[in-house]
């Protein structure tokens, strides 16, 4: 039963009971209407309390029902709210923990609202690419005023109930027992003659509503260029201001129906569920007992090690930071301090917190100081011999049960595990640079990594606010293995007729923050060069364009050398197209006997993105990733894939795998074929009319 109905001395209590967050799915909605009717028909009942069991009043509409028949099946949320608002007996919403989206809209339909402190109040629909669709854009401005309401609706950000105590939203914010207070409040208002107040009857008062709405529109335009929802939120609020409640409500409904079907909303919902799904590993039960992580050690105080250490310190976990030389240790500590100082300067950290955080670091030059660590993360030079020394030493000093993690981005975690006598305790924790900023953490599962080690690392990742995705062992893991194919295509296209600025422009227009060439100039072209040299030895059969090597031979390593694929001016990070490089590319094509042709933006985007998709499909076939959404989360959080496209695998589904297959076959026939071995699963799914996500 999704809703409980009880009576308490003249008061009916309707309790949403639909774990985990009392989502307003069909059966919950039906239960509320039933409860309201039952209370109307019982002469002994004078008032009604509407509340939620467990960890929420309500997290809102059940998102899993969107675009299914259940979403529009009666009673819809609008019908439920109408029943609540139309109740002849006063309805008191008693809110604790969470009232979000449809949950808040439901409460706004009640005649009275009381709340416990600490409850998160939000209309977060915009984060799902939609707008509040059950009266939120109409009632919230009437409850708390135009400005505060628009801010909440357009940002989707939660506000704590106590902050809203005097806003007009709540009749009371109660310190004591919420259930008791709700009953007392209900008895009080139940004894009063009706009619009871309705938020819809309040006026929106603002000295210059049109001016503020225009201001909001200007603010939103810049930050939401790929998303239609924020603008529609403003339109809906404006409709209510100009034309009154009922017309505003009808317009809001229209916008909701249109937005819920957009690819942007699909992408955002995919990311919402993908984030949560990533932490679930198919063969690791959710009740696996995790290891206690109270003390962490990080080996290496360079850029990576320092950034990794900051993650734990920020979460209040003490870190022992080990280096081989005092000078390197001092430098590492100074960098961490400098990073925190910058955060203080931006006003995002209190000065006293800086010292508290620094105090959580214990610097050391001795491995013996690692003996109490529950987790040791190694971030030393990326060379198997160096890792061997470190892990052998760790095996000697680490306590039994300590998790030994490597931050390797390219090496075989199974080989690293084999340097110890405890491969079950070894795991990859691949952070992305800057490690204190980037959300992504690839958790690399070795063939012997214990399940509780994985469960522990996934839980810890949440604590340090990372999106953790499990990857099996393979060259490059999920992210870098795929990006290699993307970069290969980018380089082939230079050879065939494109120029760096054109490739970057096309993919940036698609939504990437930075195209491959600007990105490579930023990271340093020498890094890719070193990786390619290794690849030539390991995969002599794989065809690469040598055009990037040619660039590196001239010393153009990117921004740091004042020139790469582009020219740079001192103190200016703008990428200026380079005549020297463009001529070099032309000459290269000539030498290779390639007749340069005009390559359109569509081809550029398809070849780059489908190269990711094709490799992603192989990664799924091999079980390196357990689900397509994991791959999407890697790309959304670590590689700047445009959020409004939902990640490469969802994008492929949106385009249709039939079309993806045809495009890949076309490119395979025309261009460097060995880069386009179609993943069998693409053809199989396309034949069945399916996508990666069903
Ligand atoms: C809406 O209301 C539209 C209306 O305006 C109009 C309608 C006509 N539906 O995050 P957690 C699941 S749109 C379905 O780990 P926490 C979630 O997937 C909705 N499922 O917990 C997860 O499942 P699992 C507007 C939902 O304690 C589990 O609950 N509302 C929903 O860290 C636990 O979630 C929102 O956008 C849902 N609405 O945080 C609120 N919400 O265990 C979105 C959660 O299988 N939700 N689940 O992985 C949140 O922000 C957080 O989940 C919340 C709890 C703060 C509620």
XYZ file of C-alpha atoms and ligand atoms in Angstrom:
750
model
C 0.000 0.000 0.000
C 1.590 3.300 -1.100
C -0.535 5.437 1.239
C -1.633 4.811 4.839
C -4.822 6.200 6.320
C -5.270 6.490 10.057
C -7.519 8.536 12.309
C -6.575 10.290 15.524
C -9.336 11.808 17.509
C -11.080 13.737 14.747
C -8.067 14.075 12.471
C -7.379 11.849 9.463
C -3.686 11.318 8.735
C -2.801 10.443 5.151
C 0.767 9.164 5.086
C 2.617 8.679 1.812
C 4.418 5.388 2.143
C 6.226 4.703 -1.073
C 9.919 4.182 -0.339
C 12.559 5.317 -0.973
C 11.353 8.936 -1.372
C 7.527 8.758 -1.550
C 7.532 9.398 -5.283
C 4.082 10.364 -6.531
C 3.523 7.381 -8.790
C 0.058 6.268 -9.846
C -0.767 4.174 -6.762
C 0.406 6.916 -4.396
C -1.675 9.476 -6.230
C -4.728 7.224 -6.143
C -4.159 6.581 -2.425
C -4.144 10.291 -1.613
C -7.397 10.953 -3.479
C -8.980 7.953 -1.777
C -7.856 9.246 1.612
C -9.226 12.728 0.975
C -12.595 11.288 -0.090
C -12.743 8.959 2.881
C -12.124 11.872 5.214
C -14.899 13.916 3.530
C -17.333 11.087 4.066
C -16.533 10.561 7.737
C -18.470 13.051 9.860
C -16.134 12.406 12.794
C -13.209 13.856 10.828
C -12.715 17.604 11.162
C -9.294 18.035 9.544
C -6.697 16.132 7.530
C -2.929 15.855 7.891
C -0.916 14.940 4.809
C 2.548 13.640 5.557
C 5.276 11.245 4.416
C 6.766 8.135 6.011
C 10.483 7.421 6.043
C 13.093 9.768 4.682
C 10.910 12.270 2.811
C 7.619 14.089 2.698
C 7.918 13.491 -1.034
C 10.683 13.600 -3.640
C 8.098 14.557 -6.277
C 6.595 12.871 -9.301
C 7.898 9.370 -9.977
C 10.404 10.119 -12.710
C 10.433 6.508 -13.887
C 6.804 6.949 -14.992
C 7.611 9.819 -17.368
C 6.596 9.143 -20.961
C 4.721 5.997 -19.912
C 0.915 5.641 -19.830
C 0.992 5.784 -16.010
C 2.161 9.389 -16.076
C -1.098 10.610 -17.572
C -3.409 8.043 -16.034
C -5.976 9.501 -13.598
C -5.665 10.606 -10.981
C -2.871 12.787 -12.306
C -0.999 14.985 -9.877
C -3.127 17.919 -10.993
C -6.255 15.968 -10.050
C -4.740 15.017 -6.683
C -3.901 18.628 -5.889
C -7.379 19.717 -6.954
C -8.868 17.179 -4.545
C -6.634 18.405 -1.719
C -7.319 22.061 -2.406
C -11.035 21.431 -2.866
C -11.385 19.501 0.384
C -14.118 20.995 2.553
C -12.102 19.932 5.594
C -8.801 21.724 6.038
C -5.693 19.869 4.867
C -2.410 20.442 6.709
C 0.775 19.310 4.982
C 3.365 18.229 7.549
C 6.775 18.347 5.901
C 10.034 16.778 6.983
C 13.344 15.891 5.265
C 12.444 16.484 1.611
C 9.635 18.242 -0.245
C 10.663 18.482 -3.835
C 9.019 18.958 -7.193
C 5.545 17.473 -7.226
C 5.937 16.914 -3.476
C 6.171 20.640 -2.870
C 3.417 21.284 -5.392
C 1.212 18.894 -3.465
C 1.965 20.726 -0.224
C 1.172 24.024 -1.933
C -2.276 22.639 -2.668
C -2.922 22.120 1.043
C -4.628 24.830 3.067
C -1.841 24.940 5.660
C 1.782 23.832 5.796
C 3.971 23.138 8.770
C 7.539 21.906 8.536
C 10.336 20.481 10.603
C 13.632 22.356 10.398
C 16.284 20.932 8.092
C 13.836 19.899 5.369
C 15.064 20.458 1.804
C 12.476 22.445 -0.114
C 12.886 22.653 -3.869
C 11.357 22.715 -7.290
C 14.242 20.865 -8.996
C 12.379 20.031 -12.222
C 14.621 22.317 -14.268
C 17.519 19.972 -13.481
C 15.578 17.271 -15.278
C 14.964 19.480 -18.293
C 11.327 20.158 -17.421
C 9.402 22.694 -15.381
C 7.169 22.182 -12.373
C 4.076 20.737 -14.034
C 1.545 20.644 -11.231
C 1.105 24.290 -10.385
C 4.554 25.054 -8.939
C 5.174 27.980 -11.265
C 1.843 29.471 -10.231
C 1.563 28.722 -6.531
C 5.147 29.244 -5.364
C 5.284 32.923 -6.489
C 1.958 33.424 -4.696
C 3.356 31.775 -1.580
C 6.817 33.340 -1.269
C 6.871 36.187 -3.752
C 7.953 36.509 -7.329
C 11.709 36.962 -6.888
C 12.342 34.203 -4.359
C 10.103 31.818 -6.295
C 11.716 32.486 -9.662
C 15.128 31.935 -8.123
C 14.064 28.579 -6.757
C 12.322 27.498 -9.939
C 15.089 28.515 -12.323
C 17.960 27.182 -10.201
C 16.197 24.077 -8.913
C 18.330 24.464 -5.781
C 17.006 23.325 -2.414
C 16.372 25.821 0.370
C 16.253 24.704 3.991
C 12.810 24.919 5.597
C 14.028 27.108 8.463
C 15.226 29.672 5.929
C 11.695 29.820 4.577
C 10.108 30.155 8.027
C 8.928 33.718 7.384
C 8.483 33.463 3.646
C 4.756 32.862 3.533
C 5.206 29.215 2.627
C 4.808 27.763 6.106
C 2.329 28.488 8.813
C 4.820 27.133 11.330
C 8.303 25.657 11.426
C 8.143 23.412 14.467
C 11.083 22.473 16.641
C 9.502 19.545 18.461
C 7.714 16.420 17.278
C 6.285 17.104 13.831
C 3.505 14.506 13.985
C 2.260 15.816 17.322
C 2.457 19.413 16.143
C 0.581 18.529 12.954
C -2.242 16.901 14.891
C -2.513 19.881 17.239
C -2.466 22.314 14.307
C -5.105 20.285 12.465
C -7.373 20.209 15.510
C -7.039 23.950 15.827
C -7.925 24.733 12.219
C -10.513 21.941 12.141
C -12.419 23.840 14.799
C -12.402 27.020 12.740
C -15.101 27.795 10.245
C -14.152 27.602 6.565
C -13.441 28.420 3.907
C -9.789 27.646 4.475
C -7.105 29.598 2.637
C -5.841 28.564 -0.761
C -2.481 29.655 -2.132
C -4.045 30.088 -5.565
C -6.191 32.943 -4.225
C -3.195 34.985 -3.083
C -1.932 37.854 -5.237
C 1.542 38.167 -6.711
C 2.710 41.534 -5.561
C 5.813 43.107 -7.041
C 6.594 46.748 -7.818
C 8.047 45.913 -11.214
C 7.190 42.345 -12.138
C 7.819 42.830 -15.859
C 11.253 44.321 -15.175
C 12.272 41.506 -12.863
C 11.071 38.864 -15.295
C 13.120 40.443 -18.048
C 16.145 40.536 -15.751
C 15.660 36.828 -14.986
C 15.346 36.063 -18.680
C 18.632 37.816 -19.457
C 20.417 35.987 -16.651
C 19.144 32.610 -17.762
C 19.863 33.090 -21.450
C 23.620 33.023 -20.973
C 23.820 29.987 -18.734
C 21.236 27.752 -20.329
C 21.962 27.989 -24.001
C 21.494 24.278 -24.678
C 18.474 23.813 -22.452
C 14.961 25.059 -23.190
C 13.578 24.487 -19.662
C 14.876 27.540 -17.752
C 13.354 29.927 -20.289
C 10.043 28.052 -20.167
C 10.024 28.318 -16.355
C 10.136 32.078 -16.733
C 7.480 32.067 -19.443
C 5.144 30.081 -17.200
C 5.632 32.362 -14.203
C 5.094 35.350 -16.450
C 1.891 33.836 -17.851
C 0.508 33.634 -14.321
C 1.542 37.184 -13.485
C -0.042 38.570 -16.636
C -3.083 36.378 -17.129
C -3.988 35.027 -13.715
C -3.809 31.659 -12.037
C -5.945 29.467 -14.297
C -4.447 30.635 -17.573
C -0.974 30.399 -16.047
C -1.692 26.844 -14.930
C -2.902 25.824 -18.392
C 0.192 27.324 -19.981
C 2.465 25.576 -17.469
C 0.826 22.255 -18.344
C 1.388 22.851 -22.048
C 5.071 23.611 -21.460
C 5.489 20.557 -19.234
C 4.075 18.216 -21.878
C 6.355 19.689 -24.535
C 9.500 19.671 -22.372
C 9.168 16.151 -21.029
C 9.502 14.856 -24.586
C 12.636 16.802 -25.483
C 15.985 15.054 -25.967
C 17.447 17.468 -23.391
C 15.075 16.232 -20.705
C 15.737 12.638 -21.664
C 19.468 13.331 -21.362
C 19.166 14.923 -17.933
C 16.971 12.132 -16.594
C 19.421 9.614 -18.022
C 22.226 11.380 -16.152
C 20.176 11.450 -12.929
C 19.568 7.707 -12.998
C 22.984 6.966 -14.549
C 24.732 8.610 -11.633
C 22.825 6.445 -9.162
C 23.097 3.282 -11.285
C 26.875 3.669 -11.558
C 27.277 2.936 -7.873
C 25.509 -0.407 -8.269
C 27.765 -3.267 -9.352
C 25.831 -6.249 -10.694
C 27.567 -8.974 -8.676
C 28.296 -6.922 -5.552
C 25.232 -7.000 -3.272
C 24.155 -3.604 -1.935
C 24.378 -4.919 1.648
C 28.061 -5.897 1.303
C 29.828 -4.972 4.536
C 32.340 -2.251 3.739
C 35.746 -1.691 5.307
C 36.225 1.196 7.672
C 38.205 4.060 6.119
C 39.347 6.479 8.800
C 42.869 7.151 7.681
C 44.150 7.508 4.126
C 47.678 7.704 2.753
C 48.679 9.132 -0.603
C 52.004 8.329 -2.198
C 53.330 11.138 -4.326
C 52.796 14.829 -3.601
C 52.887 15.983 -7.222
C 49.942 17.607 -8.969
C 47.985 14.355 -8.995
C 48.850 13.146 -5.502
C 48.190 16.554 -3.986
C 44.817 16.825 -5.731
C 43.873 13.318 -4.593
C 44.832 14.134 -1.000
C 42.637 17.251 -1.077
C 39.560 15.152 -1.830
C 39.912 13.224 1.394
C 40.865 16.238 3.473
C 37.800 18.086 2.181
C 35.692 15.210 3.485
C 37.425 15.414 6.882
C 39.505 12.261 6.434
C 43.125 12.618 7.617
C 45.798 11.950 5.008
C 49.411 10.894 5.364
C 51.251 12.282 2.360
C 54.444 10.483 1.364
C 57.252 11.651 -0.878
C 60.791 10.463 -1.416
C 62.449 13.852 -0.949
C 61.779 16.634 1.556
C 61.875 19.224 -1.195
C 59.145 17.489 -3.192
C 57.062 17.118 -0.066
C 57.400 20.812 0.762
C 56.494 21.744 -2.781
C 53.433 19.504 -2.702
C 52.219 20.951 0.593
C 52.765 24.478 -0.673
C 50.660 23.738 -3.746
C 47.828 22.346 -1.651
C 47.951 25.418 0.582
C 47.941 27.668 -2.485
C 44.871 25.909 -3.852
C 43.018 26.410 -0.580
C 44.122 30.031 -0.417
C 42.608 30.591 -3.844
C 39.342 29.073 -2.592
C 39.416 31.365 0.457
C 39.981 34.326 -1.818
C 36.914 33.391 -3.838
C 34.956 33.372 -0.572
C 34.173 29.665 -0.879
C 36.171 28.626 2.194
C 36.533 30.288 5.577
C 40.135 31.239 6.454
C 40.021 29.138 9.642
C 38.883 26.116 7.605
C 42.078 26.389 5.576
C 44.212 25.703 8.647
C 41.881 22.946 9.784
C 42.279 21.235 6.435
C 46.042 21.630 6.324
C 46.178 20.171 9.838
C 44.639 16.964 8.509
C 47.781 16.293 6.444
C 50.687 14.428 7.952
C 53.677 14.752 5.644
C 56.261 11.980 5.716
C 59.273 10.546 3.946
C 58.931 7.145 5.572
C 56.853 4.188 4.441
C 56.661 3.106 8.073
C 54.228 5.955 8.660
C 51.726 4.271 6.359
C 51.153 1.336 8.663
C 47.908 2.701 10.116
C 46.330 3.705 6.816
C 43.074 1.999 5.840
C 43.480 3.064 2.222
C 46.689 3.894 0.395
C 46.469 5.598 -2.989
C 49.582 5.553 -5.102
C 50.138 8.457 -7.516
C 53.750 7.975 -8.580
C 55.391 7.994 -12.000
C 53.452 6.060 -14.639
C 55.917 3.253 -15.221
C 55.422 -0.373 -14.294
C 58.886 -0.702 -12.721
C 58.212 2.226 -10.413
C 54.815 0.842 -9.467
C 56.452 -2.510 -8.734
C 58.805 -0.953 -6.199
C 55.979 0.949 -4.527
C 53.570 -1.960 -4.273
C 56.224 -4.371 -2.994
C 57.052 -1.876 -0.297
C 53.377 -1.337 0.497
C 52.906 -5.070 0.842
C 55.538 -5.006 3.584
C 54.230 -2.051 5.568
C 50.451 -1.826 5.057
C 48.275 -3.343 7.755
C 46.165 -6.393 6.987
C 42.953 -5.409 5.233
C 44.243 -2.045 4.019
C 43.086 -1.205 0.500
C 45.976 -0.593 -1.887
C 44.916 1.609 -4.780
C 46.791 2.697 -7.865
C 45.986 5.905 -9.703
C 47.348 4.451 -12.929
C 45.658 5.672 -16.091
C 47.271 3.234 -18.497
C 48.871 0.279 -16.726
C 47.513 -3.190 -16.054
C 46.025 -3.290 -12.560
C 46.311 -7.095 -12.479
C 50.059 -6.845 -13.009
C 50.259 -4.241 -10.248
C 48.200 -6.464 -7.947
C 50.572 -9.351 -8.642
C 53.442 -7.356 -7.091
C 51.749 -7.968 -3.737
C 50.720 -11.073 -1.835
C 47.257 -9.587 -1.428
C 45.839 -8.971 -4.914
C 42.328 -9.067 -3.458
C 43.063 -5.757 -1.699
C 44.361 -4.013 -4.814
C 42.140 -1.782 -6.953
C 42.573 1.058 -9.444
C 41.392 4.519 -8.471
C 41.850 6.559 -11.596
C 41.341 10.218 -10.725
C 41.228 12.858 -13.433
C 43.258 16.021 -13.370
C 42.805 18.358 -11.527
C 41.876 15.600 -9.082
C 40.370 17.947 -6.508
C 38.006 19.376 -9.125
C 37.066 16.685 -11.645
C 33.994 14.643 -10.714
C 34.975 11.399 -12.378
C 36.659 8.482 -10.662
C 37.215 5.307 -12.651
C 37.368 2.418 -10.231
C 39.367 -0.301 -11.907
C 38.420 -3.795 -10.883
C 41.238 -6.303 -11.127
C 40.435 -9.946 -11.671
C 41.050 -10.627 -7.986
C 39.771 -7.393 -6.430
C 37.540 -8.362 -3.500
C 33.883 -7.366 -3.602
C 34.062 -5.569 -0.290
C 37.008 -3.542 -1.580
C 34.878 -2.391 -4.502
C 31.895 -1.654 -2.277
C 34.138 0.322 0.076
C 35.677 2.407 -2.681
C 32.271 3.121 -4.233
C 30.912 4.287 -0.903
C 33.988 6.372 -0.219
C 33.663 7.949 -3.671
C 30.239 9.239 -2.674
C 31.712 10.690 0.487
C 34.336 12.596 -1.474
C 31.655 13.671 -3.977
C 32.927 11.787 -7.003
C 30.953 10.027 -9.663
C 32.546 6.597 -9.506
C 32.259 4.200 -12.422
C 33.636 0.672 -12.359
C 35.827 -0.381 -15.267
C 37.383 -3.748 -15.954
C 41.066 -3.986 -16.797
C 41.938 -3.048 -20.366
C 44.237 -0.612 -22.059
C 43.001 2.906 -21.213
C 40.033 1.610 -19.194
C 36.701 3.071 -20.339
C 37.495 6.736 -20.892
C 40.949 6.765 -22.437
C 40.339 3.655 -24.518
C 37.441 5.417 -26.212
C 39.125 8.800 -26.532
C 41.955 7.195 -28.465
C 39.548 6.339 -31.275
C 38.153 9.859 -31.219
C 41.621 11.344 -31.528
C 42.570 8.948 -34.295
C 39.593 10.168 -36.288
C 40.439 13.803 -35.601
C 43.950 13.249 -36.974
C 42.759 11.269 -40.006
C 40.461 14.157 -40.874
C 43.393 16.578 -40.903
C 45.137 14.299 -43.345
C 42.024 14.094 -45.532
C 41.235 17.796 -45.780
C 40.180 19.428 -42.500
C 42.126 21.938 -40.421
C 42.343 21.961 -36.592
C 40.153 25.035 -36.169
C 37.442 23.524 -38.342
C 37.379 20.242 -36.431
C 37.319 22.035 -33.093
C 34.603 24.436 -34.196
C 32.328 21.633 -35.401
C 32.579 19.557 -32.248
C 32.328 22.600 -29.999
C 29.157 23.552 -31.828
C 27.903 20.055 -31.033
C 28.475 20.989 -27.405
C 31.936 19.861 -26.306
C 33.592 22.526 -24.197
C 36.820 22.125 -26.172
C 37.671 20.381 -29.422
C 40.455 17.788 -29.621
C 43.152 20.154 -30.881
C 42.588 22.970 -28.408
C 42.428 20.300 -25.724
C 45.656 18.695 -26.846
C 47.413 22.066 -26.881
C 46.247 22.608 -23.323
C 47.282 19.179 -22.038
C 50.571 19.157 -23.962
C 51.031 17.435 -27.308
C 54.127 15.676 -25.997
C 51.929 13.583 -23.683
C 49.992 12.105 -26.578
C 53.258 11.649 -28.474
C 54.728 9.560 -25.669
C 51.597 7.405 -25.549
C 51.637 6.927 -29.328
C 55.266 5.840 -29.306
C 54.305 3.105 -26.876
C 51.263 2.192 -29.000
C 53.400 1.837 -32.151
C 55.412 -0.847 -30.371
C 52.461 -2.569 -28.716
C 50.105 -2.411 -31.701
C 52.204 -2.279 -34.849
C 49.110 -3.329 -36.799
C 47.053 -0.306 -35.761
C 47.038 2.529 -38.248
C 47.667 6.032 -36.914
C 48.077 9.262 -38.786
C 51.634 10.422 -38.229
C 50.580 14.037 -38.575
C 50.665 14.709 -34.833
C 54.171 13.268 -34.591
C 55.254 15.645 -37.322
C 53.924 18.554 -35.254
C 55.733 17.340 -32.137
C 58.997 16.929 -34.026
C 58.915 20.691 -34.554
C 58.657 21.208 -30.777
C 55.114 22.573 -30.877
C 53.905 20.975 -27.664
C 51.027 23.378 -27.135
C 50.302 26.343 -24.899
C 53.344 25.693 -22.746
C 55.712 26.147 -25.699
C 53.790 29.069 -27.196
C 52.551 27.007 -30.103
C 50.902 23.704 -30.901
C 48.079 23.067 -33.316
C 47.465 26.779 -32.859
C 49.611 29.845 -32.240
C 49.531 31.518 -28.812
C 50.594 34.947 -27.639
C 52.313 35.504 -24.327
C 49.790 35.822 -21.490
C 46.892 34.983 -23.798
C 45.294 31.553 -23.937
C 43.343 32.276 -27.117
C 44.029 29.714 -29.835
C 44.918 31.506 -33.086
C 44.853 29.386 -36.262
C 48.441 28.854 -37.351
C 49.536 29.323 -40.941
C 52.681 27.309 -40.260
C 50.684 24.349 -38.985
C 48.026 24.576 -41.673
C 50.753 24.578 -44.338
C 52.428 21.654 -42.636
C 49.152 19.726 -42.750
C 48.738 20.524 -46.452
C 52.273 19.364 -47.173
C 51.702 16.202 -45.173
C 48.628 15.267 -47.222
C 50.599 15.842 -50.412
C 53.420 13.571 -49.290
C 50.900 10.922 -48.344
C 49.310 11.268 -51.776
C 45.972 12.204 -50.294
C 43.848 14.541 -52.338
C 42.436 16.959 -49.789
C 38.661 17.385 -49.873
C 36.170 19.571 -48.072
C 34.945 17.822 -44.952
C 31.610 19.058 -43.651
C 30.735 19.681 -40.007
C 28.290 16.796 -39.992
C 30.986 14.337 -41.026
C 33.355 15.722 -38.404
C 30.819 15.283 -35.623
C 29.747 11.838 -36.787
C 33.270 10.512 -37.101
C 34.341 11.821 -33.717
C 31.238 10.815 -31.797
C 30.594 7.501 -33.526
C 34.228 6.539 -32.943
C 33.425 6.875 -29.235
C 30.184 4.952 -29.650
C 31.779 2.111 -31.589
C 34.509 1.606 -29.009
C 31.969 2.023 -26.204
C 29.931 -0.806 -27.728
C 33.008 -3.053 -27.726
C 33.689 -2.122 -24.111
C 30.171 -3.267 -23.253
C 30.542 -6.476 -25.272
C 33.708 -7.316 -23.356
C 32.099 -6.549 -20.006
C 34.640 -3.801 -19.248
C 31.652 -1.585 -18.447
C 28.547 -3.267 -17.080
C 26.015 -0.880 -18.592
C 25.765 1.788 -21.255
C 24.896 4.491 -18.735
C 28.241 3.888 -16.985
C 30.018 4.862 -20.192
C 27.851 7.941 -20.482
C 28.663 8.951 -16.914
C 32.389 8.641 -17.679
C 32.002 10.924 -20.655
C 29.687 13.444 -18.996
C 31.792 13.829 -15.868
C 35.329 13.325 -17.159
C 35.525 14.234 -20.837
C 33.278 17.254 -21.329
C 30.684 15.431 -23.415
C 27.714 17.819 -23.680
C 25.230 17.125 -20.919
C 22.258 17.970 -23.087
C 23.168 15.015 -25.326
C 23.276 12.604 -22.381
C 26.608 10.929 -23.224
C 27.772 9.087 -26.350
C 25.678 5.962 -25.855
C 22.428 7.823 -25.219
C 23.216 10.111 -28.123
C 23.620 7.048 -30.352
C 20.220 5.819 -29.178
C 18.723 9.208 -29.966
C 20.176 9.159 -33.485
C 19.114 5.512 -33.814
C 21.574 2.626 -34.041
C 20.382 1.873 -37.558
C 21.718 5.277 -38.598
C 24.885 4.868 -36.549
C 25.579 1.528 -38.212
C 25.023 2.932 -41.688
C 27.323 5.868 -41.034
C 30.093 3.658 -39.664
C 29.849 1.316 -42.633
C 30.021 4.308 -44.967
C 33.153 5.676 -43.301
C 34.740 2.243 -43.128
C 34.330 1.843 -46.873
C 35.714 5.274 -47.670
C 38.401 6.076 -45.166
C 41.107 4.385 -43.133
C 39.109 1.218 -42.726
C 40.999 -0.330 -39.853
C 39.713 2.396 -37.560
C 36.173 1.368 -38.277
C 35.611 -2.223 -37.325
C 31.939 -2.071 -36.555
C 31.065 -3.387 -33.109
C 28.866 -6.443 -33.589
C 26.450 -5.308 -30.905
C 25.611 -2.160 -32.868
C 24.506 -4.237 -35.838
C 22.640 -6.695 -33.616
C 20.777 -4.042 -31.653
C 20.005 -2.056 -34.792
C 18.512 -5.176 -36.406
C 16.210 -5.572 -33.404
C 15.295 -1.897 -33.449
C 16.824 -1.471 -29.990
C 19.298 0.923 -28.432
C 22.014 0.594 -25.804
C 19.552 1.756 -23.203
C 16.729 -0.537 -24.303
C 8.247 16.339 -10.773
O 7.968 16.326 -9.611
C 7.305 16.808 -11.848
C 6.139 17.572 -11.343
O 6.458 18.931 -11.248
C 4.985 17.509 -12.304
C 4.404 16.175 -12.549
C 3.171 16.233 -13.411
N 11.237 9.536 -8.894
O 19.146 10.375 -4.653
P 19.036 9.164 -3.830
C 15.124 7.326 -6.358
S 9.744 15.773 -11.321
C 11.697 8.283 -8.946
O 20.124 8.167 -3.915
P 19.125 10.742 -1.426
C 16.551 7.335 -6.853
O 16.621 7.009 -8.207
C 10.574 15.187 -9.879
N 12.752 7.835 -8.230
O 18.724 9.478 -2.285
C 17.173 6.292 -5.963
O 16.801 5.018 -6.473
P 17.780 3.771 -6.290
C 11.160 16.289 -9.110
C 13.358 8.716 -7.446
O 18.581 10.477 -0.086
C 16.445 6.489 -4.642
O 15.256 7.184 -4.964
N 11.948 15.748 -8.047
C 12.939 10.040 -7.349
O 20.553 11.042 -1.620
C 17.223 7.278 -3.640
O 17.668 8.484 -4.250
C 13.279 15.581 -8.155
O 13.874 15.908 -9.147
C 11.815 10.443 -8.117
N 11.340 11.698 -8.071
O 18.323 11.965 -2.088
C 13.953 14.990 -6.959
N 13.759 10.692 -6.482
O 17.936 3.576 -4.819
C 15.025 14.037 -7.382
C 14.641 9.777 -6.051
O 17.070 2.684 -7.007
N 15.568 13.334 -6.277
N 14.413 8.589 -6.619
O 19.053 4.198 -6.961
C 16.540 13.836 -5.465
O 16.987 14.944 -5.607
C 17.044 12.930 -4.395
O 16.773 11.614 -4.767
C 16.449 13.160 -2.992
C 16.926 12.030 -2.050
C 16.941 14.505 -2.459
C 14.934 13.134 -3.043
